[in-house]
Short mmCIF file of C-alpha atoms and ligand atoms in Angstrom, two decimals:
data_model
loop_
_atom_site.label_atom_id
_atom_site.label_comp_id
_atom_site.label_asym_id
_atom_site.label_seq_id
_atom_site.Cartn_x
_atom_site.Cartn_y
_atom_site.Cartn_z
CA MET T 1145 90.38 17.68 17.55
CA MET T 1146 87.95 15.72 15.08
CA LYS T 1147 89.13 15.56 11.46
CA ILE T 1148 86.70 13.71 8.93
CA LEU T 1149 87.07 13.00 5.25
CA VAL T 1150 83.76 13.29 3.16
CA THR T 1151 83.87 11.91 -0.23
CA PRO T 1152 80.13 11.30 -1.71
CA THR T 1153 79.87 13.44 -4.73
CA SER T 1154 76.13 14.55 -3.58
CA PHE T 1155 76.22 15.78 -0.39
CA CYS T 1156 73.44 17.78 1.06
CA LYS T 1157 73.39 21.06 2.97
CA GLU T 1158 71.76 19.52 6.07
CA ALA T 1159 74.37 16.81 6.72
CA LYS T 1160 77.28 19.46 5.96
CA GLU T 1161 75.89 21.74 8.85
CA LEU T 1162 75.35 18.83 11.15
CA LEU T 1163 78.74 17.58 10.47
CA GLU T 1164 80.18 21.11 10.86
CA LYS T 1165 78.84 21.38 14.46
CA PHE T 1166 80.43 18.22 15.34
CA ALA T 1167 84.09 18.46 13.19
CA ASP T 1168 86.83 20.75 13.93
CA GLU T 1169 88.37 19.97 10.22
CA ILE T 1170 86.22 18.65 7.30
CA ILE T 1171 88.14 17.46 4.23
CA TYR T 1172 85.77 17.17 1.04
CA ASN T 1173 86.60 14.91 -2.47
CA PRO T 1174 88.77 17.09 -4.52
CA TYR T 1175 88.04 14.91 -7.40
CA ASN T 1176 84.10 14.60 -7.68
CA ARG T 1177 84.29 11.07 -8.39
CA PRO T 1178 84.76 7.82 -6.91
CA LEU T 1179 88.29 7.80 -5.29
CA HIS T 1180 91.06 5.17 -6.05
CA PRO T 1181 93.51 3.67 -3.26
CA GLU T 1182 96.13 6.20 -3.47
CA GLU T 1183 93.74 9.35 -3.76
CA ILE T 1184 91.99 8.21 -0.65
CA LEU T 1185 95.33 7.69 1.18
CA SER T 1186 96.68 11.03 0.08
CA LEU T 1187 93.59 12.48 1.73
CA LEU T 1188 93.34 10.40 5.28
CA GLU T 1189 96.25 11.83 7.61
CA GLY T 1190 95.10 12.16 10.84
CA VAL T 1191 91.63 11.50 9.77
CA ASP T 1192 89.06 10.67 12.42
CA GLY T 1193 86.24 9.23 10.64
CA TYR T 1194 85.45 8.87 6.35
CA ILE T 1195 82.10 9.34 5.26
CA ALA T 1196 82.48 7.37 1.93
CA GLY T 1197 80.74 7.82 -1.30
CA LEU T 1198 81.77 4.95 -3.83
CA ASP T 1199 85.42 4.86 -3.10
CA TYR T 1200 87.67 1.59 -3.59
CA ILE T 1201 88.32 0.98 0.03
CA THR T 1202 90.97 -1.92 -0.17
CA ALA T 1203 92.89 -3.97 2.17
CA GLU T 1204 95.61 -1.93 0.92
CA VAL T 1205 93.87 1.57 1.91
CA ILE T 1206 93.05 -0.35 5.49
CA GLU T 1207 96.45 -1.39 6.00
CA LYS T 1208 97.90 1.91 5.27
CA ALA T 1209 95.29 4.07 6.71
CA PRO T 1210 96.53 6.22 10.11
CA ALA T 1211 95.78 4.81 13.18
CA THR T 1212 93.67 7.68 13.97
CA LEU T 1213 90.99 6.15 11.89
CA LYS T 1214 87.85 4.44 13.78
CA VAL T 1215 85.14 4.52 11.52
CA VAL T 1216 84.00 4.29 7.90
CA SER T 1217 80.37 5.56 7.46
CA ARG T 1218 79.30 4.50 3.92
CA TYR T 1219 76.89 6.89 2.12
CA GLY T 1220 74.52 4.41 0.72
CA ALA T 1221 73.31 0.86 1.12
CA GLY T 1222 76.17 -1.41 -0.55
CA TYR T 1223 79.41 -1.87 1.01
CA ASP T 1224 81.45 -4.11 -1.70
CA ARG T 1225 83.93 -1.53 -2.29
CA VAL T 1226 84.84 -1.75 1.28
CA ASP T 1227 87.21 -4.42 2.32
CA ILE T 1228 85.14 -5.41 5.59
CA ALA T 1229 87.56 -8.01 6.71
CA ALA T 1230 90.51 -5.74 6.43
CA ALA T 1231 88.47 -2.98 8.32
CA SER T 1232 87.45 -5.73 11.16
CA GLY T 1233 90.99 -6.48 11.60
CA LYS T 1234 91.93 -3.19 12.15
CA GLY T 1235 89.18 -2.58 14.40
CA ILE T 1236 87.79 -0.14 11.93
CA LEU T 1237 83.98 0.04 12.22
CA VAL T 1238 81.94 0.56 8.87
CA THR T 1239 78.46 1.71 8.96
CA ASN T 1240 76.07 2.22 6.03
CA THR T 1241 72.59 3.59 5.71
CA PRO T 1242 70.32 0.95 4.22
CA GLY T 1243 66.62 1.66 3.04
CA VAL T 1244 66.87 5.19 2.56
CA ASN T 1245 67.62 5.49 -0.82
CA SER T 1246 65.43 2.48 -2.08
CA GLN T 1247 62.55 4.27 -3.64
CA ALA T 1248 64.97 6.58 -5.76
CA VAL T 1249 66.51 3.71 -7.10
CA ALA T 1250 63.43 1.96 -7.40
CA ASP T 1251 62.22 4.74 -9.53
CA LEU T 1252 65.04 4.93 -11.70
CA ALA T 1253 65.02 0.98 -12.39
CA LEU T 1254 61.45 1.77 -13.84
CA GLY T 1255 62.69 4.96 -15.82
CA LEU T 1256 65.40 2.40 -17.40
CA MET T 1257 63.06 -0.25 -18.26
CA LEU T 1258 60.75 2.15 -20.03
CA SER T 1259 63.61 4.02 -21.62
CA ALA T 1260 65.20 0.77 -23.18
CA ALA T 1261 61.69 -0.67 -24.19
CA ARG T 1262 60.88 2.54 -26.14
CA ARG T 1263 64.36 3.89 -26.54
CA VAL T 1264 63.95 7.19 -25.26
CA PRO T 1265 67.40 8.35 -24.92
CA ALA T 1266 68.34 7.70 -28.91
CA LEU T 1267 65.00 9.03 -29.99
CA ASP T 1268 65.72 12.48 -27.81
CA ARG T 1269 69.58 12.55 -29.34
CA LYS T 1270 68.27 11.98 -32.98
CA ILE T 1271 65.51 15.00 -32.70
CA ARG T 1272 68.21 17.16 -31.36
CA ASN T 1273 70.46 16.42 -34.39
CA ASN T 1274 67.57 17.44 -36.56
CA GLU T 1275 66.34 13.76 -37.78
CA TRP T 1276 62.68 12.80 -37.09
CA PRO T 1277 63.03 9.10 -36.39
CA ARG T 1278 60.63 6.20 -36.01
CA SER T 1279 61.14 3.38 -33.48
CA THR T 1280 58.95 0.59 -32.59
CA GLY T 1281 59.16 -0.43 -29.03
CA VAL T 1282 57.69 -2.79 -26.57
CA GLU T 1283 55.02 -2.33 -23.89
CA LEU T 1284 55.69 -2.92 -20.34
CA TYR T 1285 51.81 -4.02 -19.51
CA LYS T 1286 51.18 -7.38 -18.96
CA LYS T 1287 54.71 -8.57 -19.46
CA THR T 1288 56.68 -10.74 -17.01
CA LEU T 1289 59.09 -9.22 -14.90
CA GLY T 1290 61.67 -11.14 -13.27
CA ILE T 1291 63.25 -9.54 -10.09
CA ILE T 1292 66.60 -10.76 -8.97
CA GLY T 1293 66.83 -9.85 -5.17
CA LEU T 1294 63.58 -8.88 -3.50
CA GLY T 1295 64.98 -6.75 -0.64
CA GLU T 1296 64.24 -2.93 -0.24
CA ILE T 1297 64.92 -2.19 -3.72
CA GLY T 1298 63.23 -5.14 -5.05
CA LYS T 1299 60.24 -4.64 -3.48
CA GLY T 1300 59.82 -1.23 -4.53
CA VAL T 1301 60.19 -2.21 -8.00
CA ALA T 1302 57.48 -4.85 -7.45
CA VAL T 1303 54.93 -2.05 -6.24
CA ARG T 1304 55.84 -0.30 -8.92
CA ALA T 1305 55.38 -3.03 -11.67
CA LYS T 1306 51.95 -3.91 -10.46
CA GLY T 1307 51.00 -0.71 -11.62
CA PHE T 1308 51.61 -2.12 -15.22
CA SER T 1309 49.95 -5.09 -14.52
CA MET T 1310 53.17 -6.92 -14.93
CA ASP T 1311 53.12 -10.80 -13.83
CA ILE T 1312 55.89 -10.58 -11.22
CA LEU T 1313 58.50 -13.47 -10.56
CA ALA T 1314 61.25 -12.98 -7.81
CA TYR T 1315 64.49 -15.03 -6.95
CA ASP T 1316 65.65 -14.27 -3.58
CA PRO T 1317 66.88 -17.24 -1.46
CA TYR T 1318 66.03 -15.42 1.40
CA ALA T 1319 62.71 -13.97 0.46
CA ASP T 1320 60.06 -13.28 2.97
CA LYS T 1321 57.19 -15.76 1.76
CA THR T 1322 54.46 -13.91 3.51
CA TYR T 1323 55.50 -10.83 1.82
CA LEU T 1324 55.65 -12.67 -1.54
CA GLU T 1325 52.33 -14.00 -0.97
CA ALA T 1326 50.51 -10.80 0.43
CA ASN T 1327 51.89 -8.89 -2.54
CA GLY T 1328 50.83 -11.54 -5.57
CA ILE T 1329 54.94 -11.87 -6.42
CA LYS T 1330 55.87 -15.71 -7.38
CA GLU T 1331 58.73 -17.15 -6.23
CA ALA T 1332 60.62 -18.35 -8.73
CA SER T 1333 64.30 -20.34 -9.39
CA LEU T 1334 66.66 -18.10 -11.42
CA GLU T 1335 66.41 -20.57 -14.37
CA ALA T 1336 62.76 -19.79 -14.17
CA ILE T 1337 63.40 -16.02 -14.60
CA PHE T 1338 65.77 -16.52 -17.16
CA GLU T 1339 63.12 -18.72 -19.44
CA GLN T 1340 60.03 -16.76 -18.58
CA ALA T 1341 60.84 -12.89 -17.89
CA ASP T 1342 60.35 -10.25 -20.52
CA VAL T 1343 61.93 -7.93 -18.31
CA ILE T 1344 64.82 -8.93 -15.77
CA THR T 1345 66.16 -6.16 -13.24
CA LEU T 1346 68.73 -6.97 -10.71
CA HIS T 1347 68.77 -5.99 -6.92
CA VAL T 1348 71.15 -8.19 -5.33
CA PRO T 1349 74.64 -7.21 -3.76
CA LEU T 1350 77.79 -7.63 -5.59
CA ASN T 1351 79.30 -10.61 -3.81
CA GLU T 1352 81.25 -14.02 -4.75
CA GLN T 1353 77.73 -15.39 -5.04
CA THR T 1354 76.61 -12.78 -7.48
CA ARG T 1355 79.41 -11.74 -9.53
CA ASN T 1356 79.26 -12.39 -13.11
CA MET T 1357 75.50 -14.15 -12.59
CA ILE T 1358 74.34 -12.53 -15.85
CA ASN T 1359 76.90 -14.21 -18.27
CA GLY T 1360 77.07 -15.22 -21.63
CA GLU T 1361 75.68 -18.68 -20.57
CA ALA T 1362 72.82 -17.09 -18.58
CA ILE T 1363 71.77 -14.67 -21.40
CA GLU T 1364 71.47 -17.78 -23.63
CA LYS T 1365 68.65 -19.24 -21.41
CA MET T 1366 66.61 -15.77 -21.77
CA LYS T 1367 64.00 -15.40 -23.99
CA GLN T 1368 64.38 -13.55 -27.43
CA GLY T 1369 64.44 -9.93 -26.87
CA VAL T 1370 64.43 -9.55 -23.34
CA ILE T 1371 64.96 -6.22 -21.45
CA LEU T 1372 67.87 -6.04 -18.74
CA VAL T 1373 68.31 -3.54 -16.10
CA ASN T 1374 71.41 -3.33 -13.60
CA THR T 1375 70.99 -0.60 -10.92
CA SER T 1376 72.89 -2.67 -8.49
CA ARG T 1377 76.35 -3.07 -9.37
CA GLY T 1378 78.86 -3.35 -12.37
CA GLY T 1379 80.10 -6.81 -12.04
CA LEU T 1380 76.98 -8.71 -11.78
CA ILE T 1381 76.74 -8.28 -15.76
CA ASP T 1382 79.51 -9.65 -17.92
CA GLU T 1383 79.18 -6.31 -20.31
CA GLN T 1384 81.13 -7.78 -23.51
CA ALA T 1385 78.68 -10.80 -23.64
CA ALA T 1386 75.83 -8.40 -22.99
CA TYR T 1387 77.08 -6.30 -26.08
CA GLU T 1388 77.36 -9.21 -27.94
CA ALA T 1389 73.67 -10.54 -27.09
CA LEU T 1390 72.33 -7.00 -28.12
CA LYS T 1391 74.04 -6.93 -31.28
CA SER T 1392 72.55 -10.20 -32.27
CA GLY T 1393 69.09 -9.23 -30.76
CA LYS T 1394 69.13 -11.80 -27.90
CA LEU T 1395 68.87 -8.85 -25.54
CA GLY T 1396 66.22 -6.48 -26.83
CA GLY T 1397 67.34 -3.38 -24.72
CA LEU T 1398 69.97 -2.69 -21.49
CA GLY T 1399 69.42 -0.20 -18.88
CA LEU T 1400 72.73 0.28 -16.83
CA ASP T 1401 73.28 2.79 -13.94
CA ALA T 1402 76.34 0.72 -12.70
CA PHE T 1403 79.27 -0.53 -14.70
CA GLU T 1404 82.30 -2.98 -14.44
CA LYS T 1405 84.55 0.23 -14.12
CA GLU T 1406 83.38 3.67 -12.97
CA PRO T 1407 83.36 6.04 -14.63
CA PRO T 1408 83.41 3.47 -17.77
CA GLY T 1409 85.34 5.67 -20.27
CA GLU T 1410 84.74 4.43 -23.83
CA SER T 1411 82.59 1.10 -24.30
CA PRO T 1412 81.13 -0.18 -27.66
CA LEU T 1413 77.51 -0.64 -25.75
CA PHE T 1414 77.60 3.27 -26.18
CA GLU T 1415 77.22 2.73 -30.01
CA LEU T 1416 73.84 1.07 -29.51
CA ASP T 1417 70.60 2.76 -29.51
CA ASN T 1418 68.79 -0.14 -27.09
CA VAL T 1419 71.54 1.02 -24.49
CA VAL T 1420 70.38 3.24 -21.90
CA VAL T 1421 72.85 4.54 -19.30
CA THR T 1422 73.15 6.66 -16.36
CA PRO T 1423 76.03 7.64 -14.12
CA HIS T 1424 75.50 5.28 -11.12
CA SER T 1425 73.01 8.02 -9.92
CA GLY T 1426 70.26 5.73 -8.72
CA ALA T 1427 70.19 7.14 -5.25
CA HIS T 1428 70.28 10.64 -6.65
CA THR T 1429 67.33 12.33 -5.86
CA LYS T 1430 66.72 15.18 -3.40
CA GLU T 1431 64.94 12.89 -0.63
CA ALA T 1432 67.57 10.18 -0.86
CA VAL T 1433 70.56 12.38 -0.75
CA ASN T 1434 68.99 14.22 2.32
CA ASN T 1435 68.49 10.94 4.09
CA MET T 1436 71.87 9.39 3.13
CA GLY T 1437 73.57 12.38 4.10
CA VAL T 1438 72.20 12.93 7.73
CA MET T 1439 72.32 9.26 8.29
CA SER T 1440 75.76 8.77 7.66
CA VAL T 1441 76.72 11.79 9.73
CA GLN T 1442 74.68 10.59 12.50
CA ASN T 1443 76.22 7.05 12.18
CA LEU T 1444 79.52 8.41 12.30
CA MET T 1445 79.00 10.63 15.01
CA ASP T 1446 77.58 7.93 17.05
CA VAL T 1447 80.43 5.90 16.52
CA LEU T 1448 83.05 8.53 17.27
CA SER T 1449 80.95 9.63 20.63
CA GLY T 1450 80.90 5.87 21.50
CA LYS T 1451 77.18 5.88 21.36
CA GLU T 1452 74.98 2.76 20.56
CA CYS T 1453 74.77 2.95 16.14
CA LYS T 1454 72.22 0.35 14.60
CA TYR T 1455 74.24 0.33 11.50
CA ILE T 1456 77.68 -1.26 11.98
CA ILE T 1457 78.29 -3.94 9.63
CA ASN T 1458 81.33 -5.37 11.24
CA ARG T 1459 79.99 -4.85 14.74
CA LYS T 1460 83.00 -5.93 17.28
P1 NAD P 2300 68.91 -5.22 0.15
O1 NAD P 2300 69.86 -5.60 1.30
O2 NAD P 2300 67.42 -4.92 0.91
O3 NAD P 2300 68.41 -6.29 -0.74
C1 NAD P 2300 69.15 -7.38 -1.22
C2 NAD P 2300 68.63 -8.41 -1.40
O4 NAD P 2300 69.04 -9.40 -2.27
C3 NAD P 2300 68.08 -9.14 -0.20
O5 NAD P 2300 66.61 -9.53 -0.25
C4 NAD P 2300 69.13 -10.54 -0.28
O6 NAD P 2300 68.30 -11.66 0.37
C5 NAD P 2300 69.01 -10.79 -1.70
N1 NAD P 2300 70.21 -11.41 -2.24
C6 NAD P 2300 71.50 -11.60 -1.74
N2 NAD P 2300 72.03 -12.53 -2.16
C7 NAD P 2300 71.58 -13.24 -3.41
C8 NAD P 2300 71.29 -13.94 -4.16
N3 NAD P 2300 72.47 -14.57 -4.53
N4 NAD P 2300 70.74 -14.07 -5.28
C9 NAD P 2300 69.39 -13.42 -5.05
N5 NAD P 2300 69.41 -12.71 -4.00
C10 NAD P 2300 70.05 -12.36 -3.35
O7 NAD P 2300 69.73 -4.17 -0.46
P2 NAD P 2300 68.72 -2.90 -1.25
O8 NAD P 2300 68.91 -1.86 -0.61
O9 NAD P 2300 67.73 -3.75 -2.20
O10 NAD P 2300 69.93 -2.46 -2.66
C11 NAD P 2300 70.18 -3.77 -3.23
C12 NAD P 2300 71.60 -3.58 -3.84
O11 NAD P 2300 71.41 -2.29 -4.77
C13 NAD P 2300 72.70 -2.92 -3.17
O12 NAD P 2300 73.42 -4.14 -2.59
C14 NAD P 2300 73.66 -2.12 -4.09
O13 NAD P 2300 74.50 -2.76 -4.65
C15 NAD P 2300 72.70 -1.44 -4.78
N6 NAD P 2300 72.56 -0.13 -4.93
C16 NAD P 2300 72.64 0.72 -5.92
C17 NAD P 2300 72.35 1.99 -5.85
C18 NAD P 2300 72.49 3.01 -7.24
O14 NAD P 2300 72.96 4.07 -6.85
N7 NAD P 2300 72.32 2.63 -8.15
C19 NAD P 2300 71.75 2.58 -4.81
C20 NAD P 2300 71.55 1.82 -3.72
C21 NAD P 2300 71.56 0.40 -3.68
#
C-alpha cells in the first residue's frame, strides 16, 4: 500500500498518470497554495512519499512526520524551505529537479526587467481604467547587467541579455571561469556590480550567506535608478529597504517573483508604478511544469523502489 502526498499547485497530467500507476492512494493539496507546518502534518498520516511544492517543511514537520515517510521529492530546484538537517537526522531522503525550470525562470527575469524598465503593468492598468498615460522608461540596450549567481538560471539570463547587447558582469564565487570567458561575461565582485550595473538580477539560493544580501547598505552603493529583479527567493532582498529606495528614486524599478512572505498579502510596494510582481510563477511554463512533474515523480518512485536516484540532496 503506497500513499503519496502531492502539493505543487501546478502538476501536469503526465506526472499524475505516471504517479497513479505507482501509488495506491494520492492526496492532493486542498489549499491551492504553499502549505504551512500544521497543514502539512494534517495531510501526512500514513504517507510514504511527499511531492512538495513550496511548502514550509520545518524541523517540527519532520520530527512529527509519521515513520512511514521515506522521501520528500521537491518539485523545483530550491530546497531552502525544507529543513535538510532534520530530514537527514530522521533518514528521510530529499530530492529536487535541478535544471529543468531554468529557461522558464530566465524568460521571466527578462520579462520583469523589461516590464519594470517600461512600467508595462502600470500602463496596462491605467488604460483599463480609461486613462491614456504617458511614461518615459529606460532601454536595456547596451546597459550593464549584473548577474548575482551564475548557475543554470543566471546563465540563461546572460544568453538572453546578449541579444540586448548588454555588458554582462557576474558574481558567483563558484563560477566556471571557462564558461565566463567563452561567453564574454566579466567576473566581478559584488561591490563592482553594485557600483556599475544598471540592472541587477538575483539567481542565488537562499541560505545564511545570501539572506538579506540586498539590504539598505547594499542599495546605497548602487547606481541611481538601478533596476533590481528577484526571481530567486524572498529573503534575499529587504523589502522595506527596497520600498524606501524606490520612493527616493535610488531604485528605478523592482521586479519580484518571490517575497519574504508568500502570499505577501498587502504591501506598500504594490502602490508603486515601478514595481512589477508575479506570484512565484517563474517556473510556470508548459515545458517546465511538464519536466518538473515527471522528474519529481520519477525521483520519488526511484527512492521508494530502492533504485539509484541522481538527485538526492542528502545522500546517506
Ligand atoms: P543553480 O544551483 O544552478 O545556481 C545557483 C548559483 O548560485 C550557483 O552557480 C552557485 O555557485 C551560486 N551561488 C551560491 N551561493 C552564492 C553566493 N553566496 N553568491 C553568489 N553566488 C552564489 O540554481 P538555479 O537553477 O540557477 O536556481 C537559482 C535559484 O533560483 C534557486 O536556488 C531558487 O531559489 C530560485 N528558483 C526560483 C524559481 C521561481 O519559480 N521563481 C524557480 C527555480 C529556481
